[in-house]
Amino acid sequence: MDEITITRLGHRGDGIADGPVFAPMTLPGEVVSGKLDGDRLRDLRIVTPSDDRVSAPCRHYKSCGGCQLQHASDAFVADWKIDVVRQALAAQGLTAEFRPIVTSRPQARRRASLSVRRTKKGAMAGFHAKGSDVIIQIPDCKLLHPDLLAAIPVAEKLALIGGSRKGELNVLATLSETGLDIAVSDGKPLDEALRLALSAETETHKLARLSWDDEVIGQREPPLQRFGKALVAPPPGAFLQATPDGEAALLATVQEIVGSAAQVADLFSGCGTFALPLAERAEVHAVESDAAMIAALDLGWRRAKGLKMVSHEARDLFRRPLMPDELRRFDAVVIDPPRAGAEAQVRELAESEVSVVAFVSCNPVTFARDVRILADASYRLNWVQVVDQFRWSAHVELVAFLTRENV
């Protein structure tokens, strides 16, 4: 058995010792022993525990790969996630004021991607084990909203109907205001018999909607999500913030940054998470590459009452970013890119005269890279709000407030 001392956590939440050697479910300062397998320590035993170590609240934690940090205190995780962002900024020569972190409650997740497989005796649904393709069942999950756990037996039944013994079914389950919204991928090809069987399951389980490889099979009611005063039915599999708590924290921060701006651009707008609530006080132009999401946003805006004008366009901002002359009319810009960041759009924003930017990010590394571009163009990074929407995970989200210094 090898004995090592953990010096830090990596970005995926694993403890790291000199070497480097990676040890899951460990904390800085802990002395641990185990069998060295390449650069990973297996069969771990904690010799000297950290003061920040706590008992995991979920009985599935040791085997399930859905969470990485249930063994750490909330205070430790909060400080660590803020430090992840701080270090990413420091690598770009940047500093910022950090506001206190906002963390989603346990059992708040309204969306989950379930792995499902047929077995000799039936089917099983859950999350993968840590570092494995083995499916771990999660009947007492402390991450998912209790109402979302109802998707597990639905997913297992769908696997029996349309899954293959040779592969996994992926079932994306989302809570909506009208019931469960289920989107399935990697199942059997659709034929008439499968369509009929799936349609019957929509009624049996009273699903709001069931789609199979992006084709809607059955819809009892539109699977509505509320964005401010608007109700929106996103297309199957469309992006949605993972928890209502996290969404509310991100939105409140964006609204604070935008303030009294009369003309706002919402870039990478999705189905209107920010654009529609912002339209209660400002005219908004929403830009998103997915035409179906833009159509859902537009319909939600048209049916809502008391909103100002929301214009929109389906546009790939990686290939066709808004140019400085197009940005000229906006008092503020909200930008919420995917993990790859928004380097092309940010370079055009840096050349614009926009005075206020609310930068939402789910990747501290690409965020810091993009903010460096803005900082070089006389934007000031005023403060950062870290949001721990994915509780007990290594995932970090944030909103940053930037202003142009010469305006």
Short mmCIF file of C-alpha atoms in Angstrom, two decimals:
data_model
loop_
_atom_site.label_atom_id
_atom_site.label_comp_id
_atom_site.label_asym_id
_atom_site.label_seq_id
_atom_site.Cartn_x
_atom_site.Cartn_y
_atom_site.Cartn_z
CA MET A 1 0.00 0.00 0.00
CA ASP A 2 1.24 3.48 -0.94
CA GLU A 3 0.70 6.41 1.43
CA ILE A 4 0.45 9.96 0.07
CA THR A 5 -0.56 13.44 1.20
CA ILE A 6 -3.19 15.32 -0.80
CA THR A 7 -2.05 18.85 -1.62
CA ARG A 8 -4.94 20.25 -3.66
CA LEU A 9 -8.13 19.52 -5.60
CA GLY A 10 -8.17 19.34 -9.38
CA HIS A 11 -10.86 20.97 -11.51
CA ARG A 12 -12.79 17.67 -11.60
CA GLY A 13 -12.91 17.46 -7.80
CA ASP A 14 -10.28 14.73 -7.34
CA GLY A 15 -7.59 15.13 -4.71
CA ILE A 16 -4.08 15.52 -6.15
CA ALA A 17 -0.77 14.57 -4.55
CA ASP A 18 2.75 15.20 -5.83
CA GLY A 19 3.51 13.23 -8.96
CA PRO A 20 0.78 14.00 -9.82
CA VAL A 21 -1.29 11.23 -8.26
CA PHE A 22 -5.09 11.50 -8.41
CA ALA A 23 -7.26 10.25 -5.55
CA PRO A 24 -11.05 10.65 -5.75
CA MET A 25 -13.10 11.64 -2.70
CA THR A 26 -10.12 13.10 -0.84
CA LEU A 27 -9.35 16.59 0.45
CA PRO A 28 -6.24 18.79 0.73
CA GLY A 29 -4.12 17.97 3.79
CA GLU A 30 -5.38 14.40 4.09
CA VAL A 31 -2.98 11.47 4.32
CA VAL A 32 -4.38 8.53 2.39
CA SER A 33 -3.20 5.06 1.43
CA GLY A 34 -4.04 2.77 -1.46
CA LYS A 35 -2.73 0.91 -4.47
CA LEU A 36 -1.02 3.03 -7.10
CA ASP A 37 -2.40 2.27 -10.57
CA GLY A 38 -0.59 4.55 -13.02
CA ASP A 39 -1.37 8.06 -11.82
CA ARG A 40 -4.44 7.02 -9.78
CA LEU A 41 -4.74 5.66 -6.27
CA ARG A 42 -7.16 2.74 -5.92
CA ASP A 43 -8.66 0.99 -2.85
CA LEU A 44 -8.40 4.20 -0.88
CA ARG A 45 -8.23 4.42 2.89
CA ILE A 46 -8.20 7.73 4.77
CA VAL A 47 -5.30 7.68 7.26
CA THR A 48 -5.56 11.28 8.48
CA PRO A 49 -8.88 13.00 7.61
CA SER A 50 -9.30 16.71 6.94
CA ASP A 51 -11.31 18.87 9.32
CA ASP A 52 -13.44 19.68 6.25
CA ARG A 53 -14.45 16.03 5.74
CA VAL A 54 -18.13 15.25 6.40
CA SER A 55 -20.36 12.21 6.08
CA ALA A 56 -21.97 12.07 2.64
CA PRO A 57 -25.74 12.73 2.91
CA CYS A 58 -26.60 10.26 0.13
CA ARG A 59 -26.28 6.49 0.54
CA HIS A 60 -25.43 6.12 -3.17
CA TYR A 61 -22.41 8.43 -3.03
CA LYS A 62 -19.60 5.87 -2.74
CA SER A 63 -20.63 4.08 -5.94
CA CYS A 64 -22.56 6.69 -7.97
CA GLY A 65 -20.68 9.08 -10.21
CA GLY A 66 -23.37 11.76 -10.17
CA CYS A 67 -21.65 13.76 -7.40
CA GLN A 68 -17.97 14.38 -6.66
CA LEU A 69 -17.88 16.43 -3.46
CA GLN A 70 -20.39 15.14 -0.91
CA HIS A 71 -17.47 14.24 1.39
CA ALA A 72 -16.56 17.94 1.78
CA SER A 73 -18.21 20.57 3.96
CA ASP A 74 -20.35 23.22 2.28
CA ALA A 75 -17.93 25.93 3.43
CA PHE A 76 -14.97 24.12 1.87
CA VAL A 77 -16.78 23.61 -1.44
CA ALA A 78 -17.85 27.26 -1.54
CA ASP A 79 -14.31 28.51 -0.97
CA TRP A 80 -12.88 26.00 -3.46
CA LYS A 81 -15.29 26.96 -6.25
CA ILE A 82 -14.56 30.66 -5.80
CA ASP A 83 -10.85 29.86 -5.84
CA VAL A 84 -11.22 27.93 -9.12
CA VAL A 85 -12.48 31.15 -10.73
CA ARG A 86 -9.88 33.27 -8.97
CA GLN A 87 -7.06 31.04 -10.24
CA ALA A 88 -8.44 31.06 -13.80
CA LEU A 89 -8.44 34.86 -13.74
CA ALA A 90 -4.96 34.99 -12.19
CA ALA A 91 -3.65 32.84 -15.04
CA GLN A 92 -4.72 35.69 -17.34
CA GLY A 93 -3.24 38.35 -15.08
CA LEU A 94 -6.66 39.45 -13.81
CA THR A 95 -8.15 40.05 -10.36
CA ALA A 96 -11.71 40.71 -9.21
CA GLU A 97 -13.90 41.25 -6.20
CA PHE A 98 -15.93 38.11 -5.39
CA ARG A 99 -19.40 38.20 -3.93
CA PRO A 100 -20.54 35.45 -1.54
CA ILE A 101 -21.40 32.27 -3.43
CA VAL A 102 -25.04 31.25 -3.97
CA THR A 103 -25.64 27.49 -3.66
CA SER A 104 -28.68 25.51 -4.81
CA ARG A 105 -30.51 23.44 -2.21
CA PRO A 106 -30.35 19.63 -2.09
CA GLN A 107 -32.99 17.84 -4.17
CA ALA A 108 -33.45 20.88 -6.40
CA ARG A 109 -32.38 19.48 -9.78
CA ARG A 110 -35.28 19.68 -12.24
CA ARG A 111 -33.40 17.97 -15.07
CA ALA A 112 -31.34 14.79 -15.29
CA SER A 113 -29.79 12.70 -18.03
CA LEU A 114 -30.45 9.09 -17.04
CA SER A 115 -28.53 6.13 -18.41
CA VAL A 116 -30.84 3.17 -18.96
CA ARG A 117 -30.11 -0.43 -19.95
CA ARG A 118 -32.21 -3.53 -20.46
CA THR A 119 -31.30 -6.48 -18.27
CA LYS A 120 -32.24 -10.15 -18.20
CA LYS A 121 -34.89 -9.41 -15.58
CA GLY A 122 -36.11 -6.04 -16.87
CA ALA A 123 -34.32 -2.70 -17.01
CA MET A 124 -32.34 -0.36 -14.77
CA ALA A 125 -31.91 3.42 -14.85
CA GLY A 126 -29.58 5.73 -12.99
CA PHE A 127 -26.15 7.35 -13.22
CA HIS A 128 -22.84 5.78 -14.14
CA ALA A 129 -20.51 4.58 -11.40
CA LYS A 130 -17.38 6.67 -10.85
CA GLY A 131 -15.01 6.07 -13.77
CA SER A 132 -17.17 3.29 -15.22
CA ASP A 133 -20.02 2.54 -17.62
CA VAL A 134 -21.79 0.49 -14.94
CA ILE A 135 -25.22 1.95 -14.13
CA ILE A 136 -25.95 2.65 -10.46
CA GLN A 137 -29.59 2.85 -9.44
CA ILE A 138 -30.43 5.98 -7.41
CA PRO A 139 -33.85 5.59 -5.72
CA ASP A 140 -32.82 7.82 -2.77
CA CYS A 141 -30.86 10.43 -4.74
CA LYS A 142 -30.33 13.64 -2.74
CA LEU A 143 -29.59 15.67 -5.86
CA LEU A 144 -32.78 15.29 -7.91
CA HIS A 145 -36.10 16.92 -7.07
CA PRO A 146 -38.45 14.27 -5.61
CA ASP A 147 -40.87 14.76 -8.51
CA LEU A 148 -38.05 14.09 -10.98
CA LEU A 149 -37.38 10.69 -9.40
CA ALA A 150 -40.70 9.64 -10.96
CA ALA A 151 -38.86 9.64 -14.30
CA ILE A 152 -36.81 6.58 -13.27
CA PRO A 153 -39.57 3.95 -13.69
CA VAL A 154 -40.68 5.74 -16.87
CA ALA A 155 -37.15 5.48 -18.27
CA GLU A 156 -36.99 1.78 -17.39
CA LYS A 157 -40.29 1.09 -19.14
CA LEU A 158 -39.12 2.97 -22.25
CA ALA A 159 -35.98 0.83 -22.31
CA LEU A 160 -38.08 -2.32 -22.28
CA ILE A 161 -40.08 -1.01 -25.23
CA GLY A 162 -37.39 0.61 -27.35
CA GLY A 163 -33.99 -0.14 -25.88
CA SER A 164 -31.37 -2.62 -27.03
CA ARG A 165 -29.63 -5.21 -24.86
CA LYS A 166 -26.39 -4.21 -26.59
CA GLY A 167 -26.40 -0.52 -25.71
CA GLU A 168 -27.67 2.18 -23.40
CA LEU A 169 -30.66 4.41 -23.75
CA ASN A 170 -30.19 8.05 -22.79
CA VAL A 171 -33.28 9.57 -21.20
CA LEU A 172 -33.25 13.32 -20.57
CA ALA A 173 -35.99 14.00 -18.02
CA THR A 174 -37.13 17.54 -17.21
CA LEU A 175 -39.75 18.85 -14.81
CA SER A 176 -42.12 21.31 -16.44
CA GLU A 177 -45.16 23.17 -15.13
CA THR A 178 -47.36 20.63 -16.92
CA GLY A 179 -45.54 17.39 -16.06
CA LEU A 180 -42.50 15.38 -17.07
CA ASP A 181 -40.85 16.21 -20.38
CA ILE A 182 -38.96 13.14 -21.62
CA ALA A 183 -36.46 13.17 -24.50
CA VAL A 184 -34.92 9.83 -25.49
CA SER A 185 -31.87 9.17 -27.65
CA ASP A 186 -29.89 6.09 -28.73
CA GLY A 187 -32.95 3.87 -28.88
CA LYS A 188 -34.27 1.59 -31.59
CA PRO A 189 -35.22 3.15 -34.94
CA LEU A 190 -38.83 4.29 -34.99
CA ASP A 191 -41.40 2.20 -36.81
CA GLU A 192 -45.19 2.20 -36.58
CA ALA A 193 -45.35 -0.41 -33.82
CA LEU A 194 -42.81 1.46 -31.67
CA ARG A 195 -44.61 4.77 -32.23
CA LEU A 196 -47.88 3.26 -31.03
CA ALA A 197 -46.27 1.69 -27.97
CA LEU A 198 -44.49 4.93 -27.03
CA SER A 199 -47.63 6.97 -27.56
CA ALA A 200 -49.47 4.70 -25.13
CA GLU A 201 -46.76 5.28 -22.51
CA THR A 202 -47.26 9.04 -22.84
CA GLU A 203 -50.84 8.56 -21.64
CA THR A 204 -50.06 5.85 -19.09
CA HIS A 205 -47.49 7.99 -17.27
CA LYS A 206 -49.31 11.28 -17.97
CA LEU A 207 -46.21 12.80 -19.55
CA ALA A 208 -46.35 16.36 -20.78
CA ARG A 209 -44.29 15.30 -23.80
CA LEU A 210 -42.32 12.31 -25.06
CA SER A 211 -39.81 12.65 -27.88
CA TRP A 212 -37.62 10.00 -29.48
CA ASP A 213 -34.44 11.15 -31.22
CA ASP A 214 -35.93 14.68 -31.47
CA GLU A 215 -39.22 13.49 -32.97
CA VAL A 216 -42.22 14.27 -30.77
CA ILE A 217 -44.15 11.03 -30.24
CA GLY A 218 -46.80 12.28 -27.87
CA GLN A 219 -47.74 15.52 -26.13
CA ARG A 220 -50.58 15.77 -23.67
CA GLU A 221 -49.77 19.42 -22.88
CA PRO A 222 -46.95 21.80 -23.86
CA PRO A 223 -44.05 21.27 -21.38
CA LEU A 224 -44.02 24.85 -20.11
CA GLN A 225 -41.16 26.63 -18.34
CA ARG A 226 -41.72 30.02 -16.71
CA PHE A 227 -39.30 32.84 -17.58
CA GLY A 228 -40.58 35.89 -15.73
CA LYS A 229 -44.09 36.65 -17.00
CA ALA A 230 -43.69 34.36 -20.01
CA LEU A 231 -44.42 30.65 -20.35
CA VAL A 232 -42.22 28.88 -22.90
CA ALA A 233 -42.33 25.35 -24.30
CA PRO A 234 -38.70 24.58 -25.23
CA PRO A 235 -38.03 22.16 -28.09
CA PRO A 236 -37.00 18.60 -27.07
CA GLY A 237 -33.58 18.55 -25.40
CA ALA A 238 -33.20 22.34 -25.43
CA PHE A 239 -30.85 23.96 -22.92
CA LEU A 240 -32.36 24.79 -19.53
CA GLN A 241 -30.76 25.88 -16.27
CA ALA A 242 -30.50 22.85 -13.99
CA THR A 243 -32.23 24.23 -10.89
CA PRO A 244 -34.79 26.97 -10.23
CA ASP A 245 -32.49 28.23 -7.43
CA GLY A 246 -29.54 28.55 -9.78
CA GLU A 247 -31.60 30.18 -12.50
CA ALA A 248 -33.04 32.71 -10.04
CA ALA A 249 -29.56 33.62 -8.76
CA LEU A 250 -28.15 34.03 -12.27
CA LEU A 251 -31.17 36.08 -13.39
CA ALA A 252 -31.17 38.38 -10.34
CA THR A 253 -27.48 39.13 -10.89
CA VAL A 254 -27.97 39.79 -14.60
CA GLN A 255 -30.92 42.10 -13.86
CA GLU A 256 -28.82 44.01 -11.32
CA ILE A 257 -26.01 44.48 -13.84
CA VAL A 258 -28.31 45.54 -16.69
CA GLY A 259 -30.08 47.98 -14.38
CA SER A 260 -32.03 50.68 -16.19
CA ALA A 261 -30.63 49.96 -19.67
CA ALA A 262 -33.33 50.61 -22.27
CA GLN A 263 -31.86 48.52 -25.11
CA VAL A 264 -30.33 45.13 -24.29
CA ALA A 265 -28.76 42.42 -26.46
CA ASP A 266 -29.01 38.85 -25.12
CA LEU A 267 -26.38 36.76 -26.92
CA PHE A 268 -26.64 32.94 -26.82
CA SER A 269 -30.15 33.56 -25.53
CA GLY A 270 -31.52 30.02 -25.65
CA CYS A 271 -35.28 30.00 -25.11
CA GLY A 272 -35.33 33.29 -23.19
CA THR A 273 -34.08 32.59 -19.65
CA PHE A 274 -32.76 36.16 -19.45
CA ALA A 275 -34.33 37.87 -22.45
CA LEU A 276 -37.96 37.47 -21.41
CA PRO A 277 -37.63 38.65 -17.77
CA LEU A 278 -35.43 41.54 -18.94
CA ALA A 279 -38.21 42.55 -21.35
CA GLU A 280 -40.29 43.63 -18.36
CA ARG A 281 -38.09 46.78 -18.23
CA ALA A 282 -36.15 46.98 -21.51
CA GLU A 283 -36.41 46.25 -25.20
CA VAL A 284 -34.37 43.12 -25.89
CA HIS A 285 -32.77 41.63 -28.98
CA ALA A 286 -32.22 37.86 -28.54
CA VAL A 287 -29.66 35.97 -30.63
CA GLU A 288 -29.36 32.18 -30.64
CA SER A 289 -28.11 29.70 -33.25
CA ASP A 290 -30.94 27.19 -32.72
CA ALA A 291 -33.98 28.32 -34.72
CA ALA A 292 -36.34 26.07 -32.73
CA MET A 293 -35.31 27.71 -29.45
CA ILE A 294 -35.76 31.17 -30.95
CA ALA A 295 -39.24 30.15 -32.17
CA ALA A 296 -40.15 28.97 -28.66
CA LEU A 297 -38.88 32.25 -27.18
CA ASP A 298 -40.89 34.27 -29.70
CA LEU A 299 -44.11 32.37 -29.01
CA GLY A 300 -43.65 32.77 -25.27
CA TRP A 301 -43.13 36.52 -25.70
CA ARG A 302 -46.19 36.91 -27.95
CA ARG A 303 -48.46 35.15 -25.46
CA ALA A 304 -47.16 37.00 -22.40
CA LYS A 305 -48.63 40.27 -21.17
CA GLY A 306 -46.78 43.38 -20.07
CA LEU A 307 -43.51 42.80 -21.91
CA LYS A 308 -41.66 45.26 -24.07
CA MET A 309 -40.43 44.47 -27.57
CA VAL A 310 -38.31 41.32 -27.97
CA SER A 311 -36.74 41.07 -31.41
CA HIS A 312 -34.70 38.02 -32.33
CA GLU A 313 -32.59 36.24 -34.89
CA ALA A 314 -31.24 32.73 -35.37
CA ARG A 315 -27.53 33.29 -35.90
CA ASP A 316 -24.32 31.34 -35.28
CA LEU A 317 -22.31 33.72 -33.12
CA PHE A 318 -19.15 31.62 -33.50
CA ARG A 319 -19.14 32.12 -37.28
CA ARG A 320 -21.14 35.36 -37.55
CA PRO A 321 -20.72 37.40 -34.36
CA LEU A 322 -22.55 40.69 -34.02
CA MET A 323 -20.26 43.41 -35.30
CA PRO A 324 -19.51 46.72 -33.56
CA ASP A 325 -21.91 48.66 -35.77
CA GLU A 326 -24.70 46.19 -34.92
CA LEU A 327 -23.92 46.49 -31.20
CA ARG A 328 -23.96 50.30 -31.30
CA ARG A 329 -27.64 50.64 -30.37
CA PHE A 330 -27.42 48.61 -27.15
CA ASP A 331 -26.91 50.06 -23.68
CA ALA A 332 -26.02 46.66 -22.23
CA VAL A 333 -25.12 43.18 -23.48
CA VAL A 334 -25.83 39.88 -21.77
CA ILE A 335 -23.63 37.05 -23.03
CA ASP A 336 -24.07 33.43 -21.92
CA PRO A 337 -21.94 31.19 -24.17
CA PRO A 338 -21.45 27.41 -23.92
CA ARG A 339 -18.33 25.91 -22.34
CA ALA A 340 -16.19 26.82 -25.36
CA GLY A 341 -16.67 30.49 -24.53
CA ALA A 342 -17.30 33.23 -27.07
CA GLU A 343 -13.92 34.40 -28.33
CA ALA A 344 -15.13 35.52 -31.78
CA GLN A 345 -18.06 37.48 -30.36
CA VAL A 346 -15.99 38.93 -27.53
CA ARG A 347 -13.41 40.29 -29.97
CA GLU A 348 -16.18 42.23 -31.74
CA LEU A 349 -17.66 43.33 -28.42
CA ALA A 350 -14.23 44.63 -27.44
CA GLU A 351 -14.31 46.93 -30.49
CA SER A 352 -17.80 48.21 -29.72
CA GLU A 353 -19.01 51.08 -27.56
CA VAL A 354 -21.26 48.99 -25.30
CA SER A 355 -20.82 50.33 -21.78
CA VAL A 356 -22.17 47.43 -19.68
CA VAL A 357 -21.65 43.66 -20.04
CA ALA A 358 -23.21 40.89 -17.96
CA PHE A 359 -21.02 37.85 -18.67
CA VAL A 360 -22.54 34.48 -17.69
CA SER A 361 -20.25 31.47 -17.86
CA CYS A 362 -20.09 27.76 -17.01
CA ASN A 363 -16.34 27.47 -17.68
CA PRO A 364 -13.93 29.61 -15.64
CA VAL A 365 -11.03 28.96 -18.05
CA THR A 366 -12.73 30.21 -21.22
CA PHE A 367 -14.40 32.98 -19.20
CA ALA A 368 -11.01 34.27 -18.06
CA ARG A 369 -9.64 34.07 -21.60
CA ASP A 370 -12.56 36.10 -22.95
CA VAL A 371 -12.43 38.66 -20.13
CA ARG A 372 -8.73 39.18 -20.86
CA ILE A 373 -9.74 40.28 -24.37
CA LEU A 374 -12.26 42.74 -22.94
CA ALA A 375 -9.79 44.00 -20.32
CA ASP A 376 -7.26 44.72 -23.04
CA ALA A 377 -9.92 46.86 -24.71
CA SER A 378 -10.48 49.04 -21.61
CA TYR A 379 -13.27 47.05 -19.97
CA ARG A 380 -13.12 46.83 -16.19
CA LEU A 381 -14.03 43.62 -14.36
CA ASN A 382 -15.96 45.00 -11.39
CA TRP A 383 -17.01 41.87 -9.58
CA VAL A 384 -17.87 38.18 -9.98
CA GLN A 385 -20.83 36.27 -8.55
CA VAL A 386 -20.17 32.51 -8.37
CA VAL A 387 -23.30 30.32 -8.44
CA ASP A 388 -23.09 26.71 -7.27
CA GLN A 389 -26.03 25.43 -9.27
CA PHE A 390 -24.65 21.90 -9.55
CA ARG A 391 -24.37 21.13 -5.85
CA TRP A 392 -21.76 18.53 -4.81
CA SER A 393 -20.19 18.61 -8.28
CA ALA A 394 -16.99 20.18 -9.58
CA HIS A 395 -19.04 22.33 -11.97
CA VAL A 396 -18.80 26.12 -11.52
CA GLU A 397 -21.09 28.84 -12.88
CA LEU A 398 -20.75 32.58 -12.55
CA VAL A 399 -21.92 36.02 -13.59
CA ALA A 400 -19.45 38.89 -14.02
CA PHE A 401 -20.07 42.62 -14.22
CA LEU A 402 -17.93 44.54 -16.71
CA THR A 403 -18.01 48.21 -17.69
CA ARG A 404 -16.12 50.17 -20.31
CA GLU A 405 -13.79 52.51 -18.44
CA ASN A 406 -13.70 55.29 -21.01
CA VAL A 407 -17.48 55.71 -21.24
#
